[in-house]
Short mmCIF file of C-alpha atoms in Angstrom, two decimals:
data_model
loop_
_atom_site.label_atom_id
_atom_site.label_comp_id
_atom_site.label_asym_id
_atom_site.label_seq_id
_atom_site.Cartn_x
_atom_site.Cartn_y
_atom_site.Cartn_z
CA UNK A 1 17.00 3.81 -17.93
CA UNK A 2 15.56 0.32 -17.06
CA UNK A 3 15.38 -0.41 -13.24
CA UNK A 4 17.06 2.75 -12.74
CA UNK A 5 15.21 3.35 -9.33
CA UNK A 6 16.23 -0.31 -7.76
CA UNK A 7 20.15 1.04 -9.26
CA UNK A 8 20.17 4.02 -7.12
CA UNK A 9 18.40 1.88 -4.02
CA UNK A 10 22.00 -0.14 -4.70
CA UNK A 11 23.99 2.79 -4.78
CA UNK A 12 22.36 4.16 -1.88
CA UNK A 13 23.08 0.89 0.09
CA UNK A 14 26.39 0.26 -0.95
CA UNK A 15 27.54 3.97 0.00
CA UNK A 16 25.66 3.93 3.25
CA UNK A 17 27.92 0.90 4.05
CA UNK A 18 30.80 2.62 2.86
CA UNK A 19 30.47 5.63 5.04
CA UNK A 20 29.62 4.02 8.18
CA UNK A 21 32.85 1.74 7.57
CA UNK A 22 34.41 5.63 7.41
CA UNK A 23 32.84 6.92 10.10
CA UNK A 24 34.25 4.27 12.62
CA UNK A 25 37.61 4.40 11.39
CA UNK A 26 37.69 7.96 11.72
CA UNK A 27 35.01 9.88 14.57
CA UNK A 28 34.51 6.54 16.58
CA UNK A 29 38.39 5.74 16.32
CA UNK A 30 39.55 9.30 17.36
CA UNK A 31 36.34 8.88 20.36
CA UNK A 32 37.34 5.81 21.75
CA UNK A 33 40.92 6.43 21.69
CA UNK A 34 40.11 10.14 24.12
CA UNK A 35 37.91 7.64 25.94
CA UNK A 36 40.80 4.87 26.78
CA UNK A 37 43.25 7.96 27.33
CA UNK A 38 41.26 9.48 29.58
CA UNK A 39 40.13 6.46 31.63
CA UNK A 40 44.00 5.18 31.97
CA UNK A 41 45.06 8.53 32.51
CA UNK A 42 42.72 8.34 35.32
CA UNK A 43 43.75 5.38 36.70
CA UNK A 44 47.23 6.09 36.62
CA UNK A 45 46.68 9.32 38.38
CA UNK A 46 44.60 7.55 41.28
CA UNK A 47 47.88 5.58 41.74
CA UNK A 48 49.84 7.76 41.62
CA UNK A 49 48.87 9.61 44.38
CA UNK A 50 48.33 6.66 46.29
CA UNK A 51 52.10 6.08 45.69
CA UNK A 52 52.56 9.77 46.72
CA UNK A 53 50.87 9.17 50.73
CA UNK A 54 51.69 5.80 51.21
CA UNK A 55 55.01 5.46 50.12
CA UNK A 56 56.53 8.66 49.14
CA UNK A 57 55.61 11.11 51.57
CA UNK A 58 57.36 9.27 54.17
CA UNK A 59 60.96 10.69 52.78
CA UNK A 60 60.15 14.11 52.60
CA UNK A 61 58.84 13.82 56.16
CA UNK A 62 62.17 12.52 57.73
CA UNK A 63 65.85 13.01 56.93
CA UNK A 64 66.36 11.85 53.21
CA UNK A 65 68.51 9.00 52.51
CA UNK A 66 69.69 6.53 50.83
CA UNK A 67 67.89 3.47 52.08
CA UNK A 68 64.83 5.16 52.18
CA UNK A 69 65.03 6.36 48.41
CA UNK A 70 66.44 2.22 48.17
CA UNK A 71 63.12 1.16 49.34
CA UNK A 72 60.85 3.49 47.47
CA UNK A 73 62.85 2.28 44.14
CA UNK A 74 61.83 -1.47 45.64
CA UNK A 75 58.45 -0.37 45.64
CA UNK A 76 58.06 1.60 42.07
CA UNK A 77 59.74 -1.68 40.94
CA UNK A 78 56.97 -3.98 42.22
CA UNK A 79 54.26 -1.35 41.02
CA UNK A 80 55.91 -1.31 37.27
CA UNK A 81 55.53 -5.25 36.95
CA UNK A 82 51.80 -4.78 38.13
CA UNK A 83 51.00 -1.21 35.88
CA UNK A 84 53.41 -1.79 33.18
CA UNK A 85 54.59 1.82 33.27
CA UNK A 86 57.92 3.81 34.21
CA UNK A 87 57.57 5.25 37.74
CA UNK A 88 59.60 8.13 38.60
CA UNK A 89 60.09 10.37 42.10
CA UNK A 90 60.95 13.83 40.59
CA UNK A 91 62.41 17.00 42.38
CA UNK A 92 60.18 20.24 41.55
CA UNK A 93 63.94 21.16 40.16
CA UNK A 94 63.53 18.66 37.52
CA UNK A 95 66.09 16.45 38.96
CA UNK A 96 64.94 12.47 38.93
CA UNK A 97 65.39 10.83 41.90
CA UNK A 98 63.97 7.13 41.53
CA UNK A 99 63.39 5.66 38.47
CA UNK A 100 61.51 2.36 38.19
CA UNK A 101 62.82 0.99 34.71
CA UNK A 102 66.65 0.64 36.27
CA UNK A 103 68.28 -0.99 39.15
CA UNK A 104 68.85 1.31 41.98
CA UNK A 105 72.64 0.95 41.98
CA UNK A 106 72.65 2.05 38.25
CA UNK A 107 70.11 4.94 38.74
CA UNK A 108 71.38 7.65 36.72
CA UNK A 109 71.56 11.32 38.23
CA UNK A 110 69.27 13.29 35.31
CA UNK A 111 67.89 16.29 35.17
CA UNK A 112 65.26 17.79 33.20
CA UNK A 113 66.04 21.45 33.18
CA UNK A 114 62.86 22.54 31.09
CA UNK A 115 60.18 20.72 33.70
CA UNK A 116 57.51 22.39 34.51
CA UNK A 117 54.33 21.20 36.06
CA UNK A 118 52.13 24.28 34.79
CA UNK A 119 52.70 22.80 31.21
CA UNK A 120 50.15 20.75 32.11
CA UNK A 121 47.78 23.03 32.52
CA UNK A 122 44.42 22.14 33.77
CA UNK A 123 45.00 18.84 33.37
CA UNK A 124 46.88 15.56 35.68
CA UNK A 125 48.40 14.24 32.62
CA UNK A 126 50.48 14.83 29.06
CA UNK A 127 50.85 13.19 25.64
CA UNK A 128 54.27 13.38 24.31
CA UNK A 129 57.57 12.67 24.39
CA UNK A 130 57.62 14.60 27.93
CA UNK A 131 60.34 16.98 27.13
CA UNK A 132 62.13 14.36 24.75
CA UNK A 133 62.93 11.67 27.73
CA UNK A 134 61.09 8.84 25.33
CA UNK A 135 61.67 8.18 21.69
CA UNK A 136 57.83 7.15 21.62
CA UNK A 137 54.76 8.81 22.24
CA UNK A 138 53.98 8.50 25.79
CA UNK A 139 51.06 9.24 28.42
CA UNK A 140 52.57 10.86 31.80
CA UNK A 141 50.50 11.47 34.51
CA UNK A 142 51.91 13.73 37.52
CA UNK A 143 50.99 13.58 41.60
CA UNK A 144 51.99 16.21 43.84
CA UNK A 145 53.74 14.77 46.80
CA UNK A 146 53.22 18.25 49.84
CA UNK A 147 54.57 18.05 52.96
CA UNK A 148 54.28 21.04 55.39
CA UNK A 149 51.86 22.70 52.93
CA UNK A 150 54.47 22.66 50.06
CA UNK A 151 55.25 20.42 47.34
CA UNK A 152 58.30 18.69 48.04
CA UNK A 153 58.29 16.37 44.72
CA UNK A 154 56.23 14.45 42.15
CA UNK A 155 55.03 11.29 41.16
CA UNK A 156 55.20 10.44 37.74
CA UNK A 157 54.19 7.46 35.85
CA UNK A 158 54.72 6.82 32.44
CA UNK A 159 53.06 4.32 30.12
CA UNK A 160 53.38 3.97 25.66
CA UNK A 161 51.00 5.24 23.98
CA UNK A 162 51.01 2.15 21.63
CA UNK A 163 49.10 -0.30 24.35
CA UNK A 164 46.25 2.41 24.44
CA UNK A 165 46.72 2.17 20.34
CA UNK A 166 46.29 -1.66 20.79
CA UNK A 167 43.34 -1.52 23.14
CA UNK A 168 41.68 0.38 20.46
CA UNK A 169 42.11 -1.35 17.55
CA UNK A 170 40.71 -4.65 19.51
CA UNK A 171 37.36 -2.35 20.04
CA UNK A 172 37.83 -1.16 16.35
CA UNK A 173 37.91 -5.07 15.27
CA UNK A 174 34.82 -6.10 16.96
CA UNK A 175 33.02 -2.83 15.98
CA UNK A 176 34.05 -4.05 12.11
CA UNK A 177 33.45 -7.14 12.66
CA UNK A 178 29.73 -6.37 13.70
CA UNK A 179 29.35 -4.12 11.01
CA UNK A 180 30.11 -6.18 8.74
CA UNK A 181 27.81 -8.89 10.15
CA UNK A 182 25.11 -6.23 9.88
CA UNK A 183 26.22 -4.92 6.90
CA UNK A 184 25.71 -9.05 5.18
CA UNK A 185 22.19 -9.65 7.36
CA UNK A 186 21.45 -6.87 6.08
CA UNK A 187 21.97 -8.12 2.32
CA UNK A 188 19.69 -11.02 3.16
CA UNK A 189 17.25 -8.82 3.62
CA UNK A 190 17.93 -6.73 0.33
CA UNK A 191 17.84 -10.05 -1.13
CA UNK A 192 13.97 -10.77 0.49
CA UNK A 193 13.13 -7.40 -0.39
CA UNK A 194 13.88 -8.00 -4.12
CA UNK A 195 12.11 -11.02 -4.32
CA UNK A 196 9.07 -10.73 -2.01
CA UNK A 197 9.04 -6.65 -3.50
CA UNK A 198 11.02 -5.52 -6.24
CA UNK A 199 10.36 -8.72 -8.73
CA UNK A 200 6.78 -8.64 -7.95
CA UNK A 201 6.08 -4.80 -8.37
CA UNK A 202 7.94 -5.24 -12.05
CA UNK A 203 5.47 -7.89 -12.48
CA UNK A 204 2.53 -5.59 -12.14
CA UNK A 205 4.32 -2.91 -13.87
CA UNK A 206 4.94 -4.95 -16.61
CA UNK A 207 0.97 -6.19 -16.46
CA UNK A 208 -0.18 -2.54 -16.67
CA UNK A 209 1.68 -1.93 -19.71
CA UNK A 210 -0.12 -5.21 -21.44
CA UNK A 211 -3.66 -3.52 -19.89
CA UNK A 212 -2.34 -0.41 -21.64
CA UNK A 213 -1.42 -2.06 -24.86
CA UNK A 214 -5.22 -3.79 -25.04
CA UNK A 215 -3.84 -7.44 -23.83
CA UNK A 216 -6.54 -7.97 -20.72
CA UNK A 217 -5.52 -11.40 -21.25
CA UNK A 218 -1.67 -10.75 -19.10
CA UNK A 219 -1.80 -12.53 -16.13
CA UNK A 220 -0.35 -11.10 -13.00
CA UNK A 221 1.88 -14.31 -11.80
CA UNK A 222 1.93 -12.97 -7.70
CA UNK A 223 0.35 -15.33 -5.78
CA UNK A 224 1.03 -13.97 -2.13
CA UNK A 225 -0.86 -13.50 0.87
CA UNK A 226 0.15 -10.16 1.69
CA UNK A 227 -0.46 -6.67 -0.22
CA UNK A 228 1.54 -6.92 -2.71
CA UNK A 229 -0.59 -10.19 -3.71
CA UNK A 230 -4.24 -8.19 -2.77
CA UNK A 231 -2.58 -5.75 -5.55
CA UNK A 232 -2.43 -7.95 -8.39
CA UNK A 233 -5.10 -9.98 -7.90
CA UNK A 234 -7.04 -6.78 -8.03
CA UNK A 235 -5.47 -5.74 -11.18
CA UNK A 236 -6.04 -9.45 -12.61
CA UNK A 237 -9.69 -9.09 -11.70
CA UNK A 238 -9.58 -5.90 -13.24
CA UNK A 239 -8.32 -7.03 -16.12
CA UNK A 240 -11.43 -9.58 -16.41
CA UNK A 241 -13.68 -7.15 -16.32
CA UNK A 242 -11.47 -4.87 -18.48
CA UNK A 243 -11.52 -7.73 -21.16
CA UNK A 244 -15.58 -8.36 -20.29
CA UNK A 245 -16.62 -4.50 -21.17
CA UNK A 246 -14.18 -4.93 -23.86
CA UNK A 247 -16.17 -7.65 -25.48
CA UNK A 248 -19.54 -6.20 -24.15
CA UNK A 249 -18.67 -2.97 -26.05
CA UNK A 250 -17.57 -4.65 -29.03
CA UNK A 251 -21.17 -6.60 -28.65
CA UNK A 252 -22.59 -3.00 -28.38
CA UNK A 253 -21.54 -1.49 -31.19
CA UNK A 254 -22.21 -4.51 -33.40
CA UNK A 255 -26.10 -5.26 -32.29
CA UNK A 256 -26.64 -1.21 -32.36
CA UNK A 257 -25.32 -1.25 -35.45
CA UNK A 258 -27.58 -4.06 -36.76
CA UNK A 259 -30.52 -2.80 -35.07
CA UNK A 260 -30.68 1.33 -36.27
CA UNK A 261 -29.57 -0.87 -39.88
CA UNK A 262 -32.52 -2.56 -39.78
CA UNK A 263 -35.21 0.48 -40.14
CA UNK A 264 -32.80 2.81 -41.99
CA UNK A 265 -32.53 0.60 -44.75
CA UNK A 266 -36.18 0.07 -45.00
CA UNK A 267 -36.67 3.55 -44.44
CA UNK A 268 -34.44 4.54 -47.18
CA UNK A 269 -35.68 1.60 -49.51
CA UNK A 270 -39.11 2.59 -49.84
CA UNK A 271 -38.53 6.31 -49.50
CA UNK A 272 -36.67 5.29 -53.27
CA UNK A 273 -39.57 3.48 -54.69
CA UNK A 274 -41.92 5.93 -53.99
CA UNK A 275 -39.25 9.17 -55.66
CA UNK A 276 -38.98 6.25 -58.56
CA UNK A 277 -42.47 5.29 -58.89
CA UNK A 278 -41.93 1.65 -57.97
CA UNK A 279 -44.50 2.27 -55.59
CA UNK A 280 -48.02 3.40 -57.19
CA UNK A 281 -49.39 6.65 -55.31
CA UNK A 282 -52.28 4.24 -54.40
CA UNK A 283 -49.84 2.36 -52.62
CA UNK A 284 -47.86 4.98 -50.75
CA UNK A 285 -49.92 5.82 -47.93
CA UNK A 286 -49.20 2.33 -46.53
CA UNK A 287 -45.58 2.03 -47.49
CA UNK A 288 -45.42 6.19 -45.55
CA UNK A 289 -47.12 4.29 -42.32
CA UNK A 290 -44.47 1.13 -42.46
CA UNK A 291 -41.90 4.19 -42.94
CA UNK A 292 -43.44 5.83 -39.91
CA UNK A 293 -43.23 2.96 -37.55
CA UNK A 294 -39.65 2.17 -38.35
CA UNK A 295 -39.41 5.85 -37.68
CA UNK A 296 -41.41 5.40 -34.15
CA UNK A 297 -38.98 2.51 -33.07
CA UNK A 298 -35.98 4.14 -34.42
CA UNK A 299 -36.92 7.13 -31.97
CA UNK A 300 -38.10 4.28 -29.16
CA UNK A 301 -34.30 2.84 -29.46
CA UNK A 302 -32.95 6.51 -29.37
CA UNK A 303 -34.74 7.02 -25.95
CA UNK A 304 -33.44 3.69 -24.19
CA UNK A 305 -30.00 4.16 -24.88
CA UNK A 306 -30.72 7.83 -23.83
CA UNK A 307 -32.41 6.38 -20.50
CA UNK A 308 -29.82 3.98 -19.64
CA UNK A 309 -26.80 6.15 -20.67
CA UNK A 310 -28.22 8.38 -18.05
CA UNK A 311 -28.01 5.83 -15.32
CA UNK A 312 -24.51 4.43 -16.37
CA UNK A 313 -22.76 8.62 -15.82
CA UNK A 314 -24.81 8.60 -12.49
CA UNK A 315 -26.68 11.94 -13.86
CA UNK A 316 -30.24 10.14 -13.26
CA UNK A 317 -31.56 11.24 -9.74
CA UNK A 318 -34.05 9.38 -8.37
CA UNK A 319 -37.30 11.45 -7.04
CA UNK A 320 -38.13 8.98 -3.71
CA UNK A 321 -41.52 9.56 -2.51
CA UNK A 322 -44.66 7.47 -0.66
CA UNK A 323 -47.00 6.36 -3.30
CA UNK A 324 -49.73 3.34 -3.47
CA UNK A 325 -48.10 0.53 -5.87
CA UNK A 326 -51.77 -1.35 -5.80
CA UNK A 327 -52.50 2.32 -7.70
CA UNK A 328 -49.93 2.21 -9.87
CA UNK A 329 -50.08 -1.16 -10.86
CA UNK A 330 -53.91 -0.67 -11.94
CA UNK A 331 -53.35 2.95 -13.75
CA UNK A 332 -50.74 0.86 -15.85
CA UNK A 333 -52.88 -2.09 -16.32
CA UNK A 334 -55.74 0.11 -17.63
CA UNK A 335 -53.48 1.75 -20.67
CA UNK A 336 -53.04 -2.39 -21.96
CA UNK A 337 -56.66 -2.73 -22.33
CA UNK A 338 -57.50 -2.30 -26.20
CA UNK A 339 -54.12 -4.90 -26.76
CA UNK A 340 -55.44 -7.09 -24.18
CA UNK A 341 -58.65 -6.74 -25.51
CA UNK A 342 -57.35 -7.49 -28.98
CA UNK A 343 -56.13 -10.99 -27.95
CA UNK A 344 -58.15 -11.80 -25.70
CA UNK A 345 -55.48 -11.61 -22.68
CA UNK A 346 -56.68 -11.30 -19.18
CA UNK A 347 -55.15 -9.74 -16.25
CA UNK A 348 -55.34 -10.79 -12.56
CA UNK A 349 -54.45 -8.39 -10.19
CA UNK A 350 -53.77 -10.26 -6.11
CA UNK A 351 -53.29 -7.72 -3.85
CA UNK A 352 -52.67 -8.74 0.14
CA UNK A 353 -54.11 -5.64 1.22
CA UNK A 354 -56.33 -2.51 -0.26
CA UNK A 355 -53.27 -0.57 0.27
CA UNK A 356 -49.66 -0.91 -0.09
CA UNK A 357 -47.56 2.23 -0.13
CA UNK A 358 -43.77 1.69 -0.67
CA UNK A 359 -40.71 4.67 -0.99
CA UNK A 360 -39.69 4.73 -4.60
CA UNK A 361 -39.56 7.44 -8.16
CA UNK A 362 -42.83 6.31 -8.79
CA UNK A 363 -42.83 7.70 -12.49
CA UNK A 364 -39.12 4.87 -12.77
CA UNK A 365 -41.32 2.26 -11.42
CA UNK A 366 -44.23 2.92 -13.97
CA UNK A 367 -41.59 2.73 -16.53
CA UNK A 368 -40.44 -0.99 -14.88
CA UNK A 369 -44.29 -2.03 -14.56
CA UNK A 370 -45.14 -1.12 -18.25
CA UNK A 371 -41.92 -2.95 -19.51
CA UNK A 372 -42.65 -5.62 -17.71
CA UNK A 373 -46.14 -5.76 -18.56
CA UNK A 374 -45.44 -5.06 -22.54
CA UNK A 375 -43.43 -8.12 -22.51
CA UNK A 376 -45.82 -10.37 -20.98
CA UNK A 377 -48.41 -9.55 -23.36
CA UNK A 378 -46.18 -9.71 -26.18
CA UNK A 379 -45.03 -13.31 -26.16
CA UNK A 380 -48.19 -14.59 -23.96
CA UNK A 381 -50.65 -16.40 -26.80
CA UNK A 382 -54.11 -15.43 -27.38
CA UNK A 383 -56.56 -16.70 -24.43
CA UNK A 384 -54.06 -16.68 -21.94
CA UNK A 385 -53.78 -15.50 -18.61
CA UNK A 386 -51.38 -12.68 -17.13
CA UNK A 387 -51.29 -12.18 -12.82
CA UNK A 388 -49.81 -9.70 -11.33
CA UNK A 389 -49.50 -10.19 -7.45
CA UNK A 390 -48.19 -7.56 -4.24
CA UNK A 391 -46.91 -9.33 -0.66
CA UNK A 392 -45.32 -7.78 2.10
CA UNK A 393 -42.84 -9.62 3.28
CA UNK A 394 -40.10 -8.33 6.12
CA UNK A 395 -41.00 -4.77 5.36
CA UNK A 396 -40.36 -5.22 1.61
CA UNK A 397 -42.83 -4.92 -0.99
CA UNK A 398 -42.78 -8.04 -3.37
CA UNK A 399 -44.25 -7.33 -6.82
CA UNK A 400 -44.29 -10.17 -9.29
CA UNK A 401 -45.81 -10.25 -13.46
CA UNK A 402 -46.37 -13.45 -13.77
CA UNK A 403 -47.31 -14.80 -17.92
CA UNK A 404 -47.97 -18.31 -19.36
CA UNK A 405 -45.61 -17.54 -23.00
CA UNK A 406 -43.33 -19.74 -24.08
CA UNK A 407 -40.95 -18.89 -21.36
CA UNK A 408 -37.13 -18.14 -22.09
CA UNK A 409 -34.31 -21.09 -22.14
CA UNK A 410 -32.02 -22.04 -19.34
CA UNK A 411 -28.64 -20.46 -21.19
CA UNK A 412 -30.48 -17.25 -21.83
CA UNK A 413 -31.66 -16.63 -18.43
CA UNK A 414 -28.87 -15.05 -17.34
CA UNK A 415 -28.29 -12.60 -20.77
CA UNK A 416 -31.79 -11.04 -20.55
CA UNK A 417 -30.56 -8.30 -18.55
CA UNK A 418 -27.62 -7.49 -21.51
CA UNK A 419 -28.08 -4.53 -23.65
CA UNK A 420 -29.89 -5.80 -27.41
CA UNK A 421 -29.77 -9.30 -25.93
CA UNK A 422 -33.07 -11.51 -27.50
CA UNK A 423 -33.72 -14.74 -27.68
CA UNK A 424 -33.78 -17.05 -30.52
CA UNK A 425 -37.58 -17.06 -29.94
CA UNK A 426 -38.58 -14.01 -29.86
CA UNK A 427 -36.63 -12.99 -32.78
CA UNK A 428 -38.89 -13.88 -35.16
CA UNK A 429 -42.23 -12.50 -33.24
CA UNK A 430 -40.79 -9.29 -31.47
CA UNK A 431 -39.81 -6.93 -34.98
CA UNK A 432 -40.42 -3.82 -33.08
CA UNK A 433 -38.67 -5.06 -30.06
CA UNK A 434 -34.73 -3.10 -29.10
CA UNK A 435 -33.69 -5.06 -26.77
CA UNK A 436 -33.20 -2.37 -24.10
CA UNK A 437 -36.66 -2.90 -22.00
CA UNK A 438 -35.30 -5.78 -19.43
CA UNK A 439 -31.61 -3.60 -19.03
CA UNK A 440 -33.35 -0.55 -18.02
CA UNK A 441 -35.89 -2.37 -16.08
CA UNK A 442 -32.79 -3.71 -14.04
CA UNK A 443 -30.84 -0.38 -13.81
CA UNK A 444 -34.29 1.22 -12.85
CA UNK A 445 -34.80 -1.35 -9.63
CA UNK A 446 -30.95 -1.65 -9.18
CA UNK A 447 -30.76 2.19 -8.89
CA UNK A 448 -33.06 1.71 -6.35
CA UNK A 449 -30.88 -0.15 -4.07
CA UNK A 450 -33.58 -3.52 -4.98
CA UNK A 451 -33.57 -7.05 -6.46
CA UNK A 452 -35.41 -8.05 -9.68
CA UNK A 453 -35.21 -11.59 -10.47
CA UNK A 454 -36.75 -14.17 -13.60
CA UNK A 455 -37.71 -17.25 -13.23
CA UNK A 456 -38.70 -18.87 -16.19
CA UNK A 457 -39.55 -22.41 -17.66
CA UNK A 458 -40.17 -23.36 -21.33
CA UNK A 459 -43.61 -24.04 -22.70
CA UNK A 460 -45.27 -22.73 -19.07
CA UNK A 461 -44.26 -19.36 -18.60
CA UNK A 462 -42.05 -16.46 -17.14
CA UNK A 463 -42.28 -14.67 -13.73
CA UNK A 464 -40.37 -11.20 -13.03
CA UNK A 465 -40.39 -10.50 -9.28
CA UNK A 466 -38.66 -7.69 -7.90
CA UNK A 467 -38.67 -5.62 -4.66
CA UNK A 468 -39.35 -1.91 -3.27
CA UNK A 469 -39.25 -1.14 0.58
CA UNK A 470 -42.16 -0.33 2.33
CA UNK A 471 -43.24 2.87 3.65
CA UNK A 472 -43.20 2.18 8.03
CA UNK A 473 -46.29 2.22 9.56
CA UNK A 474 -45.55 5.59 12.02
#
């Protein structure tokens, strides 16, 4: 189901809110309503016994009368107004002497025959109807009154339940009321969540399914500083370079096509006129060597996609060691010669010293050097001039092939490195050329953790420099 998973995050929020609405009118109700008994209760017992020393006592320690009980009952009376409770001077027999909630002239004689003090138990005070005096539930709290080390009376004071009841559901309110303050801020920030979250991860959930369906066009359309924002303009750079090896590979396939077309068909094409007898058997022998060069750069363009296939999976470990470049550089020159010779192409080696060693696979860097060097003499004309120059710079090793061709324009500069990418002009003079030499000359260096760089201007020449480190003097 569609946004199923921000449904249940609703359903989850909404019945959070619902219990905890629960919760408080039930637990926290039932908690704070022990709480408030418990604390009046309390209080009511502390005065009671204070009405049991200072007022009470008194009466049991001196004849009984009438004028004393007449002031006590003057006294409860006063204390009523100020606790707004029933005060009451009971006989251990049950019988009620004083009662605060009548005049003292009108004070009925009752008696509450099934009193008993241990019904308390462990406790100072009762809920009830305490022994069906009240019609409503009530909270009664006793004090002993003792005299002469026995307990001449008590001191009761009653007060309704329902004031307790009130006093609770005025804590109940404002705990409801903050709840549900909480309970709205806290839909503000469902509401922030959605749109700074939710609406931005379906966003990127919807570009990934575009990626999936080929459509590296999608735009992600989050613009934020914050992760969410780092995350899909990741996944829109991704999907450049998604949509960039899309086309490259599409460019792949079509100039690897054209270029193994290329030989096969003359291959195959002569192969037929010689089985015909188009071509005379006088003829063959040089039609056979034209077959066997296509076959020679068919098997030249086999081994650099082999090469840089095995740098792209990673598989192609490089064998460092300390060699002599100056060496190298002059071994590679020297197998040049007879096409040098040929064209009457000279090379000029500058060296800054006799010696430069540098850390490198030096069998990946003769590969580099006789790439390098095979291009140079193939688009350098005849009587020209190719240098090849060594300088140490910052404990790098700069080595630079240097030729005076016809150089290579400014909007190809930057496509040399592609797979089967050549230039208009050397089209028509390269024929055995695959296009791989400069792309495995850069994975070669790049491999290497180096820099190779052209620099190249039309009609005077092109200059490949790139770098190796140099082997430390200790």
């Amino acid at each position: 189901m569609k946004h199923s998973l921000y449904l249940k995050f609703i359903v989850v929020y909404l019945v959070f809110g619902f219990l905890s609405f629960f919760v408080i009118a039930t637990f926290s109700s039932q908690l704070i309503l022990n709480r408030l008994t418990e604390k009046k209760a309390e209080d009511l017992y502390r005065e009671a016994n204070y009405i049991s020393t200072s007022f009470v006592r008194s009466y049991y320690s001196r004849s009984s009368d009438a004028d004393s009980l007449s002031t006590i009952h003057s006294h409860f009376q006063a204390l009523d107004t100020y606790l707004s409770a029933s005060i009451w001077l009971l006989n251990p027999d049950g019988s009620v002497l004083v009662d605060s909630d009548v005049s003292f002239s009108e004070n009925p004689s009752m008696v509450i025959d099934s009193f008993d003090p241990t019904d308390m138990g462990s406790r100072y005070y009762t809920i009830g109807d305490f022994y069906g005096m009240f019609e409503e539930e009530t909270l009664s709290v006793a004090a002993p009154i003792t005299y002469n080390f026995r307990i001449r009376g008590y001191v009761l004071i009653h007060t309704s339940m329902e004031l307790l009841y009130e006093e609770r559901d005025r804590l109940l309110n404002v705990t409801y009321l903050t709840l549900l303050f909480i309970f709205f801020l806290s839909l503000l920030i469902l509401a922030v969540f959605t749109f700074s979250v939710y609406r931005p991860l379906m966003k990127i959930t919807e570009a990934a399914r575009q990626y999936a369906l080929g459509n590296f066009k999608f735009e992600v359309p989050v613009y934020e500083e914050d992760e969410i924002g780092q995350l899909a303009a990741t996944l829109n750079f991704m999907a450049h370079e998604l949509e960039d090896t899309d086309e490259y590979q599409k460019k792949f396939v079509a100039n690897i096509s054209h270029d193994f077309r290329s030989p096969l068909t003359s291959i195959k094409g002569y192969l037929e006129a010689i089985l015909d007898g188009t071509i005379p058997p006088e003829m063959q022998e040089k039609y056979l060597n034209i077959v066997l060069m296509e076959t020679e750069r068919l098997n030249k363009l086999t081994s650099g996609l082999l090469t840089l296939n095995s740098f792209d999976t990673k598989k192609n470990r490089l064998d460092i060691t300390e060699f002599d470049i100056n060496t190298v550089i002059k071994n590679t020159v020297s197998s040049f010669e007879g096409r040098c010779r040929e064209r009457h192409i000279s090379i000029e080696l500058l060296f800054d010293s006799r010696e430069q060693f540098v850390l490198a696979d030096v069998s990946k860097i003769q590969q580099v050097l006789y790439n390098l060097l095979d291009n140079a003499i193939k688009f350098s004309p005849n009587d020209s001039e190719i240098t090849i120059e060594t300088t140490l710079r910052h404990e790098k090793v700069f080595i630079s092939v240097k030729d005076e061709g016809a150089g290579i324009p400014r909007d190809s500069i930057t496509k040399i490195w592609e797979r089967f990418y050549k230039t208009d002009l050397s089209r028509g003079k390269d024929k055995r050329g695959t296009g791989l030499g400069l792309s495995i000359v850069k994975e070669i260096i790049t491999s290497h953790g180096e820099h190779i760089n052209a620099i190249s201007t039309e009609g005077v020449g092109t200059e490949f420099i790139f770098t190796l480190p140099r082997v430390p003097e200790s």
